[in-house]
Amino acid sequence: MTGTTPHTPTGFVRRDLASLDPNGPEIASLRQGFQVLRDRSAANPNDPRGWLVQANIHAISCSHSNWWFVSWHRAYLWYFEQILREASGDPTLTLPYWNWTDNPTFPQVFMGSGNPLNDPNRNLPNTPADPAFVGQPEIDTILNTSDFGTFGGAESPSPRVRTRAGMLEGVPHNYIHRYVGGDMANQNTAARDPIFWLHHANVDRLWAEWAARNPGQSPTSANWLNAPFQFFDVTGTVVTITTDDVLSTLNLGYQYDTLSGTPDAILMEEGIMSDANAREPELVAQAASGPSVISGQPITVTLSRSAPAADAITAEGTEESTGTLRLDVEGVEAPMDNLDVGVRVFLNLPDADASTPHTSPHYVSSFTFFEHMHGDASDEYHQGVEALMGQGGDAGHEGHEGHGENESHAHGTQTFSLNLTPTIQKLQAAGLYQAGDPLDVTLVAIPLRSAAESDALAADAAAASVTIPFQGVSLTRV
Ligand code: C2O
């Protein structure tokens, strides 16, 4: 990294928010830090170390739906944490994480008027976060997905260009943004809500956990490693940092309280050195159909295997021997007029509908939407961040001047990747799938804001009017 980044001492531990005493010193420091950041922005909206400018960095330069999703946000949190620590006056402050898997109810300590951790714009439902998106089985599937692209997103020309979202982003990450609602539901304002940082600390923890579980699986491409990201450091100076700089949390001076065993730094190091597990992606099946629409009526597409791959999809054994079967729902257009909708994906269950439970063995996974919403180009979101725009890489401009995939909500599309291997294994084990069987993929729109499973009628009605265009479905072995 370049610039005036101070060397960060090691030994910081990011802890589970639920393990902290609501009346203890850690929460008091967090409150104090956010209060100071808010005061800075109130005094000077252009203060690079204030709450507003820090949030605007996200509006203009966040990386989504590509393979920099995890590393851009790690770097963003790292600089923010240093700014917050300095502001709090507590040299031991670290960002806690909100483990929405273990604690799916929104943390009380971030609520209440007059609380600097509150955001009055939230739109929280009165139900806990849905285990279909954040439950342990789903998280395990994600962490055991060895293919980085399926886990964390695909190659892209630049950090601001969307291509394909991995499961970590498309399943729990996007969902929690919609679940909290308000500022959090919109990429332009998400980081104004203090819970943003704890949500992303949890996402970051899951990346560290993935890296520890999947040595040798991280990309080695110079494009991934060296693309520059820009932030403000603790002195308010523009700094440049890359993915290569943030691969190891230990090198950044912190770790998570849950990660045990081999330090992720070592595993990551091995990951970078080894491509023993690299395999050529092989398209094994795709749907013949062209552009189509996911709507209130579930839609089923039939994948046909390409000839040489006719018997490739047996998925015997573990993912290590068969690889990841990456199911891509391609060219998906977000339903901008009703973003509180998710899409559930089922294999070989053409009758699936909004009432089919995610616990069905035919269930693959889901995806949800987290978008830049209207007023994207508004000056409000550029306040104080001009220094980051047009310097060095693409931060800022790409996708913001009217042509980018980020900018045009109505026309920008993205692909969502899901790991099909665990579903095929489950179906095989239950005697419901044999090599060579048809591969029917059913896409079901579900509302995010009713308890879908217990209220199927309301669910159907709410999702009935939605229209989600997509370009196709394909299956690739990686
Ligand atoms: Cu760039 Cu969860 O957001």
mmCIF file of C-alpha atoms in Angstrom, residues 41-263:
data_model
loop_
_atom_site.group_PDB
_atom_site.id
_atom_site.type_symbol
_atom_site.label_atom_id
_atom_site.label_comp_id
_atom_site.label_asym_id
_atom_site.label_seq_id
_atom_site.Cartn_x
_atom_site.Cartn_y
_atom_site.Cartn_z
ATOM 1 C CA SER A 41 -19.938 15.647 9.453
ATOM 2 C CA ALA A 42 -22.318 18.077 11.120
ATOM 3 C CA ALA A 43 -19.486 20.590 11.470
ATOM 4 C CA ASN A 44 -18.089 19.933 7.995
ATOM 5 C CA PRO A 45 -19.872 17.657 5.538
ATOM 6 C CA ASN A 46 -16.638 17.365 3.578
ATOM 7 C CA ASP A 47 -14.621 16.006 6.499
ATOM 8 C CA PRO A 48 -13.048 12.813 5.085
ATOM 9 C CA ARG A 49 -13.066 11.280 8.557
ATOM 10 C CA GLY A 50 -16.713 12.043 9.178
ATOM 11 C CA TRP A 51 -19.740 9.777 9.083
ATOM 12 C CA LEU A 52 -21.144 11.176 5.812
ATOM 13 C CA VAL A 53 -17.990 11.097 3.692
ATOM 14 C CA GLN A 54 -17.184 7.619 4.959
ATOM 15 C CA ALA A 55 -20.642 6.499 3.818
ATOM 16 C CA ASN A 56 -20.272 8.289 0.491
ATOM 17 C CA ILE A 57 -17.141 6.284 -0.264
ATOM 18 C CA HIS A 58 -19.491 3.345 -0.493
ATOM 19 C CA ALA A 59 -21.906 5.210 -2.756
ATOM 20 C CA ILE A 60 -19.244 6.075 -5.298
ATOM 21 C CA SER A 61 -16.761 3.236 -5.239
ATOM 22 C CA CYS A 62 -18.061 0.009 -3.696
ATOM 23 C CA SER A 63 -17.346 -3.256 -5.484
ATOM 24 C CA HIS A 64 -20.325 -5.491 -5.978
ATOM 25 C CA SER A 65 -21.187 -8.527 -8.087
ATOM 26 C CA ASN A 66 -17.613 -9.277 -8.932
ATOM 27 C CA TRP A 67 -14.568 -10.908 -7.344
ATOM 28 C CA TRP A 68 -13.467 -7.747 -5.512
ATOM 29 C CA PHE A 69 -16.567 -7.769 -3.338
ATOM 30 C CA VAL A 70 -14.757 -9.348 -0.392
ATOM 31 C CA SER A 71 -11.429 -7.514 -0.657
ATOM 32 C CA TRP A 72 -12.809 -4.033 -1.363
ATOM 33 C CA HIS A 73 -15.033 -4.239 1.697
ATOM 34 C CA ARG A 74 -12.214 -5.619 3.871
ATOM 35 C CA ALA A 75 -10.065 -2.636 2.972
ATOM 36 C CA TYR A 76 -12.965 -0.225 3.487
ATOM 37 C CA LEU A 77 -13.649 -1.599 6.971
ATOM 38 C CA TRP A 78 -9.981 -1.577 7.886
ATOM 39 C CA TYR A 79 -9.547 2.128 7.236
ATOM 40 C CA PHE A 80 -12.893 2.933 8.815
ATOM 41 C CA GLU A 81 -12.038 0.976 11.932
ATOM 42 C CA GLN A 82 -8.838 2.998 12.383
ATOM 43 C CA ILE A 83 -10.758 6.243 11.973
ATOM 44 C CA LEU A 84 -13.418 5.113 14.441
ATOM 45 C CA ARG A 85 -10.793 3.951 16.937
ATOM 46 C CA GLU A 86 -9.025 7.274 16.828
ATOM 47 C CA ALA A 87 -12.322 9.152 17.114
ATOM 48 C CA SER A 88 -13.430 7.111 20.113
ATOM 49 C CA GLY A 89 -10.277 7.869 22.049
ATOM 50 C CA ASP A 90 -10.108 4.175 22.906
ATOM 51 C CA PRO A 91 -6.908 2.668 21.476
ATOM 52 C CA THR A 92 -8.334 -0.840 21.941
ATOM 53 C CA LEU A 93 -11.536 -0.321 19.929
ATOM 54 C CA THR A 94 -12.297 -2.884 17.234
ATOM 55 C CA LEU A 95 -15.393 -3.324 15.105
ATOM 56 C CA PRO A 96 -17.541 -6.081 16.553
ATOM 57 C CA TYR A 97 -19.406 -8.291 14.096
ATOM 58 C CA TRP A 98 -23.133 -9.014 13.979
ATOM 59 C CA ASN A 99 -23.400 -12.765 13.636
ATOM 60 C CA TRP A 100 -26.839 -12.901 12.054
ATOM 61 C CA THR A 101 -26.658 -16.676 11.872
ATOM 62 C CA ASP A 102 -26.485 -17.123 15.633
ATOM 63 C CA ASN A 103 -28.413 -13.943 16.441
ATOM 64 C CA PRO A 104 -30.902 -13.287 13.649
ATOM 65 C CA THR A 105 -32.739 -10.604 15.614
ATOM 66 C CA PHE A 106 -31.534 -7.054 15.010
ATOM 67 C CA PRO A 107 -29.220 -6.009 17.872
ATOM 68 C CA GLN A 108 -31.029 -3.968 20.489
ATOM 69 C CA VAL A 109 -27.914 -2.036 21.386
ATOM 70 C CA PHE A 110 -28.046 -0.349 17.950
ATOM 71 C CA MET A 111 -31.562 0.928 18.528
ATOM 72 C CA GLY A 112 -33.179 3.801 20.362
ATOM 73 C CA SER A 113 -33.428 7.500 19.681
ATOM 74 C CA GLY A 114 -30.489 9.579 20.779
ATOM 75 C CA ASN A 115 -28.241 6.565 20.355
ATOM 76 C CA PRO A 116 -25.432 7.341 17.882
ATOM 77 C CA LEU A 117 -25.637 3.685 16.797
ATOM 78 C CA ASN A 118 -29.257 4.116 15.727
ATOM 79 C CA ASP A 119 -30.494 4.935 12.237
ATOM 80 C CA PRO A 120 -34.065 6.283 12.241
ATOM 81 C CA ASN A 121 -34.571 5.293 8.591
ATOM 82 C CA ARG A 122 -34.519 1.542 9.200
ATOM 83 C CA ASN A 123 -37.458 -0.540 8.118
ATOM 84 C CA LEU A 124 -37.034 -3.648 10.236
ATOM 85 C CA PRO A 125 -39.645 -6.382 10.042
ATOM 86 C CA ASN A 126 -40.776 -7.768 13.366
ATOM 87 C CA THR A 127 -39.494 -11.227 12.529
ATOM 88 C CA PRO A 128 -35.899 -12.441 12.849
ATOM 89 C CA ALA A 129 -33.736 -12.729 9.739
ATOM 90 C CA ASP A 130 -34.853 -15.691 7.608
ATOM 91 C CA PRO A 131 -32.755 -18.852 8.107
ATOM 92 C CA ALA A 132 -33.168 -19.622 4.401
ATOM 93 C CA PHE A 133 -30.609 -16.860 3.836
ATOM 94 C CA VAL A 134 -28.586 -16.707 7.041
ATOM 95 C CA GLY A 135 -29.062 -20.102 8.734
ATOM 96 C CA GLN A 136 -26.129 -22.362 9.531
ATOM 97 C CA PRO A 137 -26.841 -24.956 6.792
ATOM 98 C CA GLU A 138 -26.772 -22.199 4.178
ATOM 99 C CA ILE A 139 -23.607 -20.688 5.634
ATOM 100 C CA ASP A 140 -21.953 -24.119 5.683
ATOM 101 C CA THR A 141 -22.803 -24.633 2.031
ATOM 102 C CA ILE A 142 -21.228 -21.279 1.245
ATOM 103 C CA LEU A 143 -18.084 -21.898 3.298
ATOM 104 C CA ASN A 144 -17.637 -25.362 1.794
ATOM 105 C CA THR A 145 -17.904 -24.084 -1.762
ATOM 106 C CA SER A 146 -14.343 -24.539 -2.891
ATOM 107 C CA ASP A 147 -14.589 -22.544 -6.102
ATOM 108 C CA PHE A 148 -13.766 -18.932 -5.294
ATOM 109 C CA GLY A 149 -15.931 -17.544 -8.094
ATOM 110 C CA THR A 150 -19.001 -19.383 -6.796
ATOM 111 C CA PHE A 151 -18.182 -18.319 -3.252
ATOM 112 C CA GLY A 152 -17.048 -14.750 -3.788
ATOM 113 C CA GLY A 153 -17.766 -13.533 -7.306
ATOM 114 C CA ALA A 154 -16.277 -13.538 -10.774
ATOM 115 C CA GLU A 155 -13.593 -11.797 -12.735
ATOM 116 C CA SER A 156 -14.454 -8.361 -14.032
ATOM 117 C CA PRO A 157 -12.775 -5.602 -16.058
ATOM 118 C CA SER A 158 -12.737 -3.250 -13.080
ATOM 119 C CA PRO A 159 -13.958 -3.056 -9.480
ATOM 120 C CA ARG A 160 -16.958 -0.963 -10.507
ATOM 121 C CA VAL A 161 -18.200 -3.294 -13.222
ATOM 122 C CA ARG A 162 -20.688 -5.952 -12.179
ATOM 123 C CA THR A 163 -20.366 -9.418 -13.639
ATOM 124 C CA ARG A 164 -21.321 -12.289 -11.365
ATOM 125 C CA ALA A 165 -22.105 -12.322 -7.666
ATOM 126 C CA GLY A 166 -20.924 -15.213 -5.536
ATOM 127 C CA MET A 167 -23.063 -16.837 -2.863
ATOM 128 C CA LEU A 168 -21.626 -14.923 0.082
ATOM 129 C CA GLU A 169 -22.809 -11.716 -1.536
ATOM 130 C CA GLY A 170 -26.030 -12.835 -3.216
ATOM 131 C CA VAL A 171 -27.442 -14.908 -0.370
ATOM 132 C CA PRO A 172 -26.848 -13.621 3.199
ATOM 133 C CA HIS A 173 -25.157 -10.317 2.384
ATOM 134 C CA ASN A 174 -27.761 -8.854 0.056
ATOM 135 C CA TYR A 175 -30.539 -10.290 2.164
ATOM 136 C CA ILE A 176 -29.420 -8.522 5.368
ATOM 137 C CA HIS A 177 -29.267 -5.198 3.529
ATOM 138 C CA ARG A 178 -32.912 -5.635 2.543
ATOM 139 C CA TYR A 179 -33.847 -7.033 5.953
ATOM 140 C CA VAL A 180 -32.627 -3.942 7.802
ATOM 141 C CA GLY A 181 -34.125 -1.729 5.122
ATOM 142 C CA GLY A 182 -34.005 2.061 4.882
ATOM 143 C CA ASP A 183 -30.472 3.351 4.366
ATOM 144 C CA MET A 184 -29.086 -0.183 4.445
ATOM 145 C CA ALA A 185 -31.251 -1.258 1.510
ATOM 146 C CA ASN A 186 -29.599 1.171 -0.917
ATOM 147 C CA GLN A 187 -25.937 1.076 -1.963
ATOM 148 C CA ASN A 188 -25.843 4.879 -1.937
ATOM 149 C CA THR A 189 -26.758 5.159 1.726
ATOM 150 C CA ALA A 190 -26.037 1.747 3.268
ATOM 151 C CA ALA A 191 -22.932 2.788 5.173
ATOM 152 C CA ARG A 192 -24.800 5.647 6.870
ATOM 153 C CA ASP A 193 -26.344 3.032 9.126
ATOM 154 C CA PRO A 194 -23.821 2.077 11.821
ATOM 155 C CA ILE A 195 -24.974 -1.555 11.610
ATOM 156 C CA PHE A 196 -23.438 -1.632 8.102
ATOM 157 C CA TRP A 197 -19.956 -1.959 9.615
ATOM 158 C CA LEU A 198 -20.944 -4.838 11.877
ATOM 159 C CA HIS A 199 -22.784 -6.575 9.059
ATOM 160 C CA HIS A 200 -19.674 -6.348 6.914
ATOM 161 C CA ALA A 201 -17.392 -7.420 9.736
ATOM 162 C CA ASN A 202 -19.424 -10.641 9.750
ATOM 163 C CA VAL A 203 -19.137 -10.973 5.961
ATOM 164 C CA ASP A 204 -15.397 -10.371 6.326
ATOM 165 C CA ARG A 205 -15.174 -13.013 9.050
ATOM 166 C CA LEU A 206 -16.859 -15.494 6.735
ATOM 167 C CA TRP A 207 -14.298 -14.727 4.009
ATOM 168 C CA ALA A 208 -11.481 -15.385 6.502
ATOM 169 C CA GLU A 209 -13.216 -18.626 7.491
ATOM 170 C CA TRP A 210 -13.608 -19.631 3.832
ATOM 171 C CA ALA A 211 -9.916 -18.974 3.191
ATOM 172 C CA ALA A 212 -8.972 -21.152 6.145
ATOM 173 C CA ARG A 213 -11.224 -23.980 4.956
ATOM 174 C CA ASN A 214 -10.224 -23.802 1.296
ATOM 175 C CA PRO A 215 -6.460 -23.482 1.014
ATOM 176 C CA GLY A 216 -5.160 -23.121 -2.515
ATOM 177 C CA GLN A 217 -8.469 -21.874 -3.903
ATOM 178 C CA SER A 218 -7.975 -18.107 -4.038
ATOM 179 C CA PRO A 219 -7.469 -16.488 -7.435
ATOM 180 C CA THR A 220 -3.861 -15.869 -8.436
ATOM 181 C CA SER A 221 -4.612 -13.403 -11.215
ATOM 182 C CA ALA A 222 -2.649 -10.159 -11.126
ATOM 183 C CA ASN A 223 -5.837 -8.392 -12.141
ATOM 184 C CA TRP A 224 -7.518 -9.518 -8.923
ATOM 185 C CA LEU A 225 -4.515 -8.954 -6.705
ATOM 186 C CA ASN A 226 -3.384 -5.574 -7.963
ATOM 187 C CA ALA A 227 -6.434 -3.505 -8.863
ATOM 188 C CA PRO A 228 -6.154 -0.307 -6.805
ATOM 189 C CA PHE A 229 -8.794 0.786 -4.300
ATOM 190 C CA GLN A 230 -8.737 4.228 -2.744
ATOM 191 C CA PHE A 231 -9.759 5.334 0.711
ATOM 192 C CA PHE A 232 -8.985 7.981 3.312
ATOM 193 C CA ASP A 233 -6.664 6.943 6.069
ATOM 194 C CA VAL A 234 -6.866 7.983 9.716
ATOM 195 C CA THR A 235 -5.247 11.338 8.880
ATOM 196 C CA GLY A 236 -7.747 12.029 6.089
ATOM 197 C CA THR A 237 -5.159 11.436 3.351
ATOM 198 C CA VAL A 238 -6.038 9.525 0.173
ATOM 199 C CA VAL A 239 -4.394 6.111 0.177
ATOM 200 C CA THR A 240 -4.290 3.258 -2.312
ATOM 201 C CA ILE A 241 -4.553 -0.369 -1.289
ATOM 202 C CA THR A 242 -4.983 -3.608 -3.218
ATOM 203 C CA THR A 243 -6.449 -7.056 -2.713
ATOM 204 C CA ASP A 244 -2.914 -8.387 -2.341
ATOM 205 C CA ASP A 245 -2.498 -6.095 0.688
ATOM 206 C CA VAL A 246 -5.588 -7.423 2.451
ATOM 207 C CA LEU A 247 -5.481 -11.183 1.854
ATOM 208 C CA SER A 248 -4.456 -11.855 5.418
ATOM 209 C CA THR A 249 -6.270 -10.268 8.343
ATOM 210 C CA LEU A 250 -3.222 -11.000 10.497
ATOM 211 C CA ASN A 251 -1.098 -8.843 8.214
ATOM 212 C CA LEU A 252 -3.651 -6.105 8.750
ATOM 213 C CA GLY A 253 -3.293 -6.513 12.483
ATOM 214 C CA TYR A 254 -6.574 -8.162 13.405
ATOM 215 C CA GLN A 255 -8.326 -11.468 13.649
ATOM 216 C CA TYR A 256 -11.753 -12.801 14.580
ATOM 217 C CA ASP A 257 -12.545 -14.420 17.883
ATOM 218 C CA THR A 258 -14.086 -17.444 16.161
ATOM 219 C CA LEU A 259 -11.252 -18.467 13.902
ATOM 220 C CA SER A 260 -9.331 -21.261 15.468
ATOM 221 C CA GLY A 261 -6.704 -23.594 14.144
ATOM 222 C CA THR A 262 -4.218 -22.637 11.489
ATOM 223 C CA PRO A 263 -3.817 -18.888 11.173
#
